[in-house]
PDB file of C-alpha atoms and ligand atoms in Angstrom:
ATOM      1  CA  UNK A   1       3.418 -67.620 -40.283  1.00  0.00           C
ATOM      2  CA  UNK A   2       1.736 -65.505 -37.934  1.00  0.00           C
ATOM      3  CA  UNK A   3      -0.317 -67.202 -34.749  1.00  0.00           C
ATOM      4  CA  UNK A   4      -4.053 -66.420 -35.516  1.00  0.00           C
ATOM      5  CA  UNK A   5      -7.672 -68.368 -34.504  1.00  0.00           C
ATOM      6  CA  UNK A   6     -10.519 -69.605 -35.704  1.00  0.00           C
ATOM      7  CA  UNK A   7     -13.626 -70.297 -34.558  1.00  0.00           C
ATOM      8  CA  UNK A   8     -14.820 -73.996 -34.342  1.00  0.00           C
ATOM      9  CA  UNK A   9     -18.450 -75.740 -33.815  1.00  0.00           C
ATOM     10  CA  UNK A  10     -18.260 -79.178 -32.575  1.00  0.00           C
ATOM     11  CA  UNK A  11     -21.966 -79.819 -34.036  1.00  0.00           C
ATOM     12  CA  UNK A  12     -25.267 -81.903 -32.367  1.00  0.00           C
ATOM     13  CA  UNK A  13     -24.434 -84.710 -34.973  1.00  0.00           C
ATOM     14  CA  UNK A  14     -21.125 -84.993 -32.902  1.00  0.00           C
ATOM     15  CA  UNK A  15     -22.110 -84.236 -29.237  1.00  0.00           C
ATOM     16  CA  UNK A  16     -25.010 -86.876 -29.584  1.00  0.00           C
ATOM     17  CA  UNK A  17     -22.121 -89.851 -29.788  1.00  0.00           C
ATOM     18  CA  UNK A  18     -20.091 -88.145 -26.903  1.00  0.00           C
ATOM     19  CA  UNK A  19     -17.110 -86.713 -29.286  1.00  0.00           C
ATOM     20  CA  UNK A  20     -16.503 -83.966 -28.134  1.00  0.00           C
ATOM     21  CA  UNK A  21     -13.446 -85.459 -26.910  1.00  0.00           C
ATOM     22  CA  UNK A  22     -12.722 -86.770 -29.686  1.00  0.00           C
ATOM     23  CA  UNK A  23     -13.041 -83.810 -32.282  1.00  0.00           C
ATOM     24  CA  UNK A  24     -10.834 -81.792 -29.518  1.00  0.00           C
ATOM     25  CA  UNK A  25      -8.517 -84.292 -29.472  1.00  0.00           C
ATOM     26  CA  UNK A  26      -7.927 -84.206 -32.920  1.00  0.00           C
ATOM     27  CA  UNK A  27      -7.998 -80.602 -32.917  1.00  0.00           C
ATOM     28  CA  UNK A  28      -4.971 -80.201 -30.186  1.00  0.00           C
ATOM     29  CA  UNK A  29      -2.630 -82.946 -32.186  1.00  0.00           C
ATOM     30  CA  UNK A  30      -2.972 -80.957 -35.368  1.00  0.00           C
ATOM     31  CA  UNK A  31      -1.120 -77.833 -33.283  1.00  0.00           C
ATOM     32  CA  UNK A  32      -4.203 -76.041 -32.313  1.00  0.00           C
ATOM     33  CA  UNK A  33      -4.937 -74.247 -29.289  1.00  0.00           C
ATOM     34  CA  UNK A  34      -8.860 -73.781 -27.917  1.00  0.00           C
ATOM     35  CA  UNK A  35      -8.642 -70.920 -25.884  1.00  0.00           C
ATOM     36  CA  UNK A  36     -12.722 -70.275 -25.510  1.00  0.00           C
ATOM     37  CA  UNK A  37     -15.018 -73.497 -25.670  1.00  0.00           C
ATOM     38  CA  UNK A  38     -19.058 -74.066 -24.001  1.00  0.00           C
ATOM     39  CA  UNK A  39     -21.219 -76.312 -24.937  1.00  0.00           C
ATOM     40  CA  UNK A  40     -24.597 -73.991 -26.073  1.00  0.00           C
ATOM     41  CA  UNK A  41     -28.213 -74.580 -27.122  1.00  0.00           C
ATOM     42  CA  UNK A  42     -28.477 -72.428 -30.075  1.00  0.00           C
ATOM     43  CA  UNK A  43     -31.861 -71.415 -30.577  1.00  0.00           C
ATOM     44  CA  UNK A  44     -32.876 -71.236 -34.128  1.00  0.00           C
ATOM     45  CA  UNK A  45     -32.696 -67.434 -34.113  1.00  0.00           C
ATOM     46  CA  UNK A  46     -28.812 -67.587 -33.452  1.00  0.00           C
ATOM     47  CA  UNK A  47     -28.775 -70.543 -36.230  1.00  0.00           C
ATOM     48  CA  UNK A  48     -30.494 -68.770 -39.140  1.00  0.00           C
ATOM     49  CA  UNK A  49     -27.425 -65.886 -38.329  1.00  0.00           C
ATOM     50  CA  UNK A  50     -24.964 -67.502 -38.075  1.00  0.00           C
ATOM     51  CA  UNK A  51     -25.495 -69.490 -41.472  1.00  0.00           C
ATOM     52  CA  UNK A  52     -26.971 -66.022 -42.811  1.00  0.00           C
ATOM     53  CA  UNK A  53     -25.029 -66.739 -45.974  1.00  0.00           C
ATOM     54  CA  UNK A  54     -26.546 -70.076 -46.581  1.00  0.00           C
ATOM     55  CA  UNK A  55     -29.767 -68.738 -46.269  1.00  0.00           C
ATOM     56  CA  UNK A  56     -30.594 -68.994 -50.483  1.00  0.00           C
ATOM     57  CA  UNK A  57     -29.630 -72.813 -50.385  1.00  0.00           C
ATOM     58  CA  UNK A  58     -32.107 -75.503 -50.362  1.00  0.00           C
ATOM     59  CA  UNK A  59     -30.455 -76.977 -47.490  1.00  0.00           C
ATOM     60  CA  UNK A  60     -31.067 -73.749 -45.206  1.00  0.00           C
ATOM     61  CA  UNK A  61     -33.987 -75.623 -43.222  1.00  0.00           C
ATOM     62  CA  UNK A  62     -32.904 -78.247 -43.046  1.00  0.00           C
ATOM     63  CA  UNK A  63     -29.113 -76.864 -41.882  1.00  0.00           C
ATOM     64  CA  UNK A  64     -30.339 -75.046 -38.652  1.00  0.00           C
ATOM     65  CA  UNK A  65     -33.485 -77.736 -37.745  1.00  0.00           C
ATOM     66  CA  UNK A  66     -29.973 -79.896 -37.587  1.00  0.00           C
ATOM     67  CA  UNK A  67     -27.567 -77.606 -35.843  1.00  0.00           C
ATOM     68  CA  UNK A  68     -30.574 -76.474 -33.246  1.00  0.00           C
ATOM     69  CA  UNK A  69     -31.276 -80.248 -32.951  1.00  0.00           C
ATOM     70  CA  UNK A  70     -28.831 -80.821 -29.544  1.00  0.00           C
ATOM     71  CA  UNK A  71     -26.238 -79.027 -28.155  1.00  0.00           C
ATOM     72  CA  UNK A  72     -22.940 -77.831 -29.897  1.00  0.00           C
ATOM     73  CA  UNK A  73     -19.387 -76.599 -28.568  1.00  0.00           C
ATOM     74  CA  UNK A  74     -18.097 -73.284 -29.319  1.00  0.00           C
ATOM     75  CA  UNK A  75     -14.987 -72.559 -29.573  1.00  0.00           C
ATOM     76  CA  UNK A  76     -12.283 -70.725 -30.078  1.00  0.00           C
ATOM     77  CA  UNK A  77      -8.902 -72.156 -31.824  1.00  0.00           C
ATOM     78  CA  UNK A  78      -5.248 -70.948 -31.643  1.00  0.00           C
ATOM     79  CA  UNK A  79      -2.473 -71.554 -33.567  1.00  0.00           C
ATOM     80  CA  UNK A  80      -0.025 -71.091 -36.804  1.00  0.00           C
ATOM     81  CA  UNK A  81      -2.701 -70.087 -39.430  1.00  0.00           C
ATOM     82  CA  UNK A  82      -4.884 -71.540 -37.468  1.00  0.00           C
ATOM     83  CA  UNK A  83      -7.792 -71.174 -40.654  1.00  0.00           C
ATOM     84  CA  UNK A  84      -5.732 -73.460 -42.402  1.00  0.00           C
ATOM     85  CA  UNK A  85      -5.030 -76.013 -40.222  1.00  0.00           C
ATOM     86  CA  UNK A  86      -8.668 -75.944 -39.093  1.00  0.00           C
ATOM     87  CA  UNK A  87     -10.205 -77.027 -42.208  1.00  0.00           C
ATOM     88  CA  UNK A  88      -7.268 -78.938 -43.202  1.00  0.00           C
ATOM     89  CA  UNK A  89      -7.728 -81.896 -40.185  1.00  0.00           C
ATOM     90  CA  UNK A  90     -12.015 -80.804 -40.742  1.00  0.00           C
ATOM     91  CA  UNK A  91     -11.875 -82.543 -44.295  1.00  0.00           C
ATOM     92  CA  UNK A  92     -14.052 -81.655 -46.807  1.00  0.00           C
ATOM     93  CA  UNK A  93     -17.215 -80.601 -46.043  1.00  0.00           C
ATOM     94  CA  UNK A  94     -19.326 -84.290 -47.550  1.00  0.00           C
ATOM     95  CA  UNK A  95     -17.138 -87.126 -45.452  1.00  0.00           C
ATOM     96  CA  UNK A  96     -17.173 -89.424 -48.754  1.00  0.00           C
ATOM     97  CA  UNK A  97     -14.703 -86.757 -49.962  1.00  0.00           C
ATOM     98  CA  UNK A  98     -12.808 -86.521 -47.187  1.00  0.00           C
ATOM     99  CA  UNK A  99      -9.192 -87.355 -46.838  1.00  0.00           C
ATOM    100  CA  UNK A 100      -8.429 -90.529 -44.561  1.00  0.00           C
ATOM    101  CA  UNK A 101      -7.270 -88.539 -41.191  1.00  0.00           C
ATOM    102  CA  UNK A 102      -9.411 -86.233 -41.388  1.00  0.00           C
ATOM    103  CA  UNK A 103     -12.368 -85.089 -38.365  1.00  0.00           C
ATOM    104  CA  UNK A 104     -14.530 -85.761 -40.947  1.00  0.00           C
ATOM    105  CA  UNK A 105     -13.644 -88.694 -42.649  1.00  0.00           C
ATOM    106  CA  UNK A 106     -13.900 -89.868 -39.121  1.00  0.00           C
ATOM    107  CA  UNK A 107     -17.145 -88.970 -37.268  1.00  0.00           C
ATOM    108  CA  UNK A 108     -19.069 -87.271 -40.105  1.00  0.00           C
ATOM    109  CA  UNK A 109     -22.176 -89.017 -40.786  1.00  0.00           C
ATOM    110  CA  UNK A 110     -23.336 -87.031 -43.750  1.00  0.00           C
ATOM    111  CA  UNK A 111     -22.196 -84.178 -46.040  1.00  0.00           C
ATOM    112  CA  UNK A 112     -25.093 -82.378 -43.063  1.00  0.00           C
ATOM    113  CA  UNK A 113     -23.825 -84.028 -40.282  1.00  0.00           C
ATOM    114  CA  UNK A 114     -20.209 -83.700 -40.998  1.00  0.00           C
ATOM    115  CA  UNK A 115     -19.450 -82.843 -37.331  1.00  0.00           C
ATOM    116  CA  UNK A 116     -17.711 -79.534 -37.720  1.00  0.00           C
ATOM    117  CA  UNK A 117     -17.772 -76.252 -38.517  1.00  0.00           C
ATOM    118  CA  UNK A 118     -14.401 -74.522 -39.023  1.00  0.00           C
ATOM    119  CA  UNK A 119     -13.683 -70.660 -40.405  1.00  0.00           C
ATOM    120  CA  UNK A 120     -13.078 -70.010 -44.156  1.00  0.00           C
ATOM    121  CA  UNK A 121     -11.308 -66.953 -43.714  1.00  0.00           C
ATOM    122  CA  UNK A 122      -9.577 -64.794 -41.238  1.00  0.00           C
ATOM    123  CA  UNK A 123     -12.244 -62.488 -42.161  1.00  0.00           C
ATOM    124  CA  UNK A 124     -14.900 -64.099 -41.129  1.00  0.00           C
ATOM    125  CA  UNK A 125     -13.205 -65.988 -38.345  1.00  0.00           C
ATOM    126  CA  UNK A 126     -13.458 -62.824 -36.364  1.00  0.00           C
ATOM    127  CA  UNK A 127     -17.198 -62.289 -37.121  1.00  0.00           C
ATOM    128  CA  UNK A 128     -17.951 -65.634 -36.056  1.00  0.00           C
ATOM    129  CA  UNK A 129     -15.821 -65.215 -33.100  1.00  0.00           C
ATOM    130  CA  UNK A 130     -17.588 -61.885 -31.912  1.00  0.00           C
ATOM    131  CA  UNK A 131     -21.267 -64.176 -32.567  1.00  0.00           C
ATOM    132  CA  UNK A 132     -20.856 -65.893 -30.376  1.00  0.00           C
ATOM    133  CA  UNK A 133     -17.554 -65.015 -27.988  1.00  0.00           C
ATOM    134  CA  UNK A 134     -16.920 -61.797 -25.588  1.00  0.00           C
ATOM    135  CA  UNK A 135     -13.322 -61.680 -25.282  1.00  0.00           C
ATOM    136  CA  UNK A 136     -13.523 -61.945 -21.652  1.00  0.00           C
ATOM    137  CA  UNK A 137     -14.495 -65.377 -22.228  1.00  0.00           C
ATOM    138  CA  UNK A 138     -11.555 -65.917 -24.819  1.00  0.00           C
ATOM    139  CA  UNK A 139      -7.826 -66.762 -22.406  1.00  0.00           C
ATOM    140  CA  UNK A 140      -5.586 -67.175 -24.850  1.00  0.00           C
TER     141      UNK A 140
HETATM  142  P1  IDP B   1     -18.204 -76.149 -44.730  1.00  0.00           P
HETATM  143  O1  IDP B   1     -18.687 -76.366 -43.196  1.00  0.00           O
HETATM  144  O2  IDP B   1     -17.117 -77.560 -44.895  1.00  0.00           O
HETATM  145  O3  IDP B   1     -17.068 -74.806 -44.758  1.00  0.00           O
HETATM  146  P2  IDP B   1     -20.548 -74.770 -45.974  1.00  0.00           P
HETATM  147  O4  IDP B   1     -19.995 -75.729 -48.108  1.00  0.00           O
HETATM  148  O5  IDP B   1     -19.866 -73.411 -46.063  1.00  0.00           O
HETATM  149  O6  IDP B   1     -19.325 -76.269 -45.822  1.00  0.00           O
HETATM  150  O7  IDP B   1     -21.946 -75.375 -46.238  1.00  0.00           O
HETATM  151  C1  IDP B   1     -22.006 -75.033 -44.788  1.00  0.00           C
HETATM  152  C2  IDP B   1     -22.721 -76.012 -44.127  1.00  0.00           C
HETATM  153  O8  IDP B   1     -24.201 -76.596 -44.304  1.00  0.00           O
HETATM  154  C3  IDP B   1     -22.335 -78.165 -43.780  1.00  0.00           C
HETATM  155  O9  IDP B   1     -20.721 -78.142 -42.606  1.00  0.00           O
HETATM  156  C4  IDP B   1     -22.758 -78.412 -44.063  1.00  0.00           C
HETATM  157  O10 IDP B   1     -22.963 -79.434 -42.663  1.00  0.00           O
HETATM  158  C5  IDP B   1     -24.093 -78.089 -44.882  1.00  0.00           C
HETATM  159  N1  IDP B   1     -24.182 -78.153 -46.608  1.00  0.00           N
HETATM  160  C6  IDP B   1     -22.987 -77.917 -47.171  1.00  0.00           C
HETATM  161  N2  IDP B   1     -23.653 -78.867 -48.399  1.00  0.00           N
HETATM  162  C7  IDP B   1     -25.320 -78.909 -48.248  1.00  0.00           C
HETATM  163  C8  IDP B   1     -25.265 -79.840 -48.620  1.00  0.00           C
HETATM  164  O11 IDP B   1     -25.540 -80.423 -50.448  1.00  0.00           O
HETATM  165  N3  IDP B   1     -26.485 -80.700 -48.263  1.00  0.00           N
HETATM  166  C9  IDP B   1     -27.095 -80.967 -47.271  1.00  0.00           C
HETATM  167  N4  IDP B   1     -26.149 -79.558 -45.862  1.00  0.00           N
HETATM  168  C10 IDP B   1     -25.275 -79.324 -46.341  1.00  0.00           C
HETATM  169 MG1   MG B   2     -18.114 -72.569 -44.535  1.00  0.00          MG
END
């Protein structure tokens, strides 16, 4: 298995509840290393662009509003098969379906306010990392 990178967001419901450290600890305990991190307030345009793949979904406008409702922490994570490792520790999209010990089971408020984002493929990880980070901001 190769060491790869994935992209993570600690969402506004988690930053609001002072869970940046708690979420990051769970990521690190799962074997992922934070190689880039910044706390930002996303603009509406940034959030719409990031979630463009979901633009036809009924929850799109609410999702964009939620993602700009407070600061987020965008991160690049590195580790063995990072996309899968991150998805595994995140848990299912809906916290009601998420396994015990996952971030969403532990912290998420709802299917929308579910505390974390994680890339779903190596290809999308690269696109998402490039959307938020310059190469020199990533220090492995
Ligand atoms: P994922 O974050 O587990 O990859 P996606 O299907 O890619 O899930 O959805 C992106 C985000 O959109 C979710 O993390 C969640 O915040 C929101 N979302 C997904 N499905 C729903 C829904 O049915 N209602 C409200 N928000 C949703
Ligand atoms: Mg997704």
